[in-house]
Amino acid sequence: MTARTISEKILSAKAGREVHAGEIAMCTVDHVLGTDASSPMAIDYFEKMGGQRLFDASRVMFAFDHYSPAASAKTEALHERVRVFAKKYGAELCDVGEGISFQLLAERGSALPGSLIIGADSHTVTAGALNLFATGVGSSDLAAAMITGQVWLRVPESIKVTLTGTRTAFLSAKDVALALVKAIGPEGANYKTLEFHGSALSAFALEERMVICNLGVEMDAKAAIFPSDGATNEYLAGRKVGLDAPVTADMHAVYAREITLDISRLSPRVALPHAPDNVVPIEEAAGTPIQMVFLGTCTGGRVRDFHEALAALYRAGGTVAEGVQLVVTPASREVDEILRADGTLEAFESLGAKITTVGCGACCGTSGVIPTDGVNVLSTANRNFKSRMGNASASIYLASPAACGASAATGKITDPRAARVSR
Amino acid sequence: MIRLDGRARKLGDNINTDYIIASTRKRDTIDEQLLKQWLLETLDPSFAASVREGDIIVAGHNFGCGSAMEVAATVILAAGIKAVIAQSFSRTFYRNAINNGLIPVQCDTSRFDEGDALSVVLDGAALSVENHAKALTLTCPPLTGIVLDILDHGGLVPYMKENRALTPRGT
């Protein structure tokens, strides 16, 4: 048998035959995810295709995350269309306030090593942190999968990404992810999977691996996959529903490209406007005035992210700088509940932060807070395209939660390693 | 055989789907006939009004990157554009294009300029582009397998109506 990558192994298992990079595989999906942004259109396609039933209602989930809550009667009508469909066909509906689709699947212990997940949300790749193949599709592919339980995939070549070295204080998974976006480029992983290896992986918890996988799509990756190890088991403990089938790459698997990143000397990174690959060391952006800080999204909206942001904000002075609007949006109800229980949200509130409804928040201008004309925004999100947050005259900078927290305190982009205020 | 004649509308590299149609626009409607008035507004607010039926988008690398939102393909079609020629496509946009009958053509667009008279010819699996202004004929990678099959049907909806399943050729 030929040596295979993780992608080749998972897709072979799902195709029921051995497949290799370059082949078209007809794969059986384990989970099909839709959002409020993509599901109304998927339902249109489903009906036009003559769909009569879901292949397996227990494997189809819709989450209202992009429009959370609906800001107009028209948006609410799109929500209602999905609610009615979900009820009619028995699919699970996660309504406003529940969370981001693939985050919910992971929290419920349904995103298991070895599985294949498709979601009509490009950031579905995030779930690959759990040693599985997760990829984004459009609404029509989603509809066909809702009917057939299948998706055709060209088996991708893989890029072997090896992380080595020792993790330093204040080095965030976001910094590693941004460094990779810079190194690989905005289409460097197009049609390919990023498969992670190396001695430094053990330094990153599962939630942090999600951050690295999440940014995979900003390199155009089809999937981004971590190995299954202690961090995976720790995350799945008490959550796991069903059987997992961890997958490892064969030693002699063939890769399209191999990249090694030594994280020992990596400094915090910032993506400058208006592209996620426009990445510089934070030293080069430090001092840039900012008027809005956004903590949240499928990249930076988990418990650890808010803890790191708050700690950095305290280290840098402990108050939000005058003229800075701080917006906090947990990625899921579970995250929200943990942060309420441990006092984190109360601490942000007492600093004057706006806590908005669970979901995608202000990331793509569809819910939450729209930036004011002409402002600079520092965000924990993944995309900083012009107009992404709903205002073409705003400039969006992307950084780690710690950099965002420190910068909220100073009112300018601030290296979280340097931010210690003496009073 | 499909032959599309039209003028080039030149765009750059890494045109993301948010630039094709802003997420904030599709929040209220997914009707591409309404959305087409905002096609590419972030890059050029006058673009949508300048589109003529039959225009062909010509782009650089990585067209359609970012969000997988399918309105990015349907809004281009609604505007009267039936093909996009680019150096390369982001995979989700490519799938969405095929699934809706929008022809994604991969070839070297570096010598193409705004307004060039173009023809896109799909003959069986063979795909080629003629640039009449530059007297160029470019042979593109052929469309194969299920991609060609879906496009031959006119998109994934007619394909599914006929086949009731996904059945790629050769598997």
PDB file of C-alpha atoms in Angstrom, chain A residues 48 60 80 96 119 166 171 218 220 260 263 281 308 311 333 358 363 391 402 415 421:
ATOM      1  CA  LYS A  48     -35.242  23.145  -6.635  1.00  0.00           C
ATOM      2  CA  VAL A  60     -27.643  18.153   9.653  1.00  0.00           C
ATOM      3  CA  GLU A  80     -37.770  32.022   9.921  1.00  0.00           C
ATOM      4  CA  VAL A  96     -29.689  33.126  17.944  1.00  0.00           C
ATOM      5  CA  GLY A 119     -20.059  23.391   6.259  1.00  0.00           C
ATOM      6  CA  THR A 166       9.977  26.503  22.359  1.00  0.00           C
ATOM      7  CA  LEU A 171       3.286  34.094  21.906  1.00  0.00           C
ATOM      8  CA  GLU A 218      -6.826  32.701   4.448  1.00  0.00           C
ATOM      9  CA  ASP A 220      -6.947  29.052   0.601  1.00  0.00           C
ATOM     10  CA  THR A 260       9.161  24.401   9.036  1.00  0.00           C
ATOM     11  CA  ILE A 263       8.387  29.435  17.000  1.00  0.00           C
ATOM     12  CA  PRO A 281       6.035  41.838  13.242  1.00  0.00           C
ATOM     13  CA  GLU A 308      -5.491  36.502  27.570  1.00  0.00           C
ATOM     14  CA  ALA A 311      -4.803  39.883  31.449  1.00  0.00           C
ATOM     15  CA  ARG A 333     -23.182  30.014  24.743  1.00  0.00           C
ATOM     16  CA  VAL A 358     -23.021  35.321  21.051  1.00  0.00           C
ATOM     17  CA  CYS A 363     -16.650  40.349  12.029  1.00  0.00           C
ATOM     18  CA  ASN A 391     -17.704  50.394   6.696  1.00  0.00           C
ATOM     19  CA  ALA A 402      -3.174  39.720  24.089  1.00  0.00           C
ATOM     20  CA  ASP A 415       3.310  44.782  21.845  1.00  0.00           C
ATOM     21  CA  VAL A 421       2.659  50.293  32.998  1.00  0.00           C
TER      22      VAL A 421
END
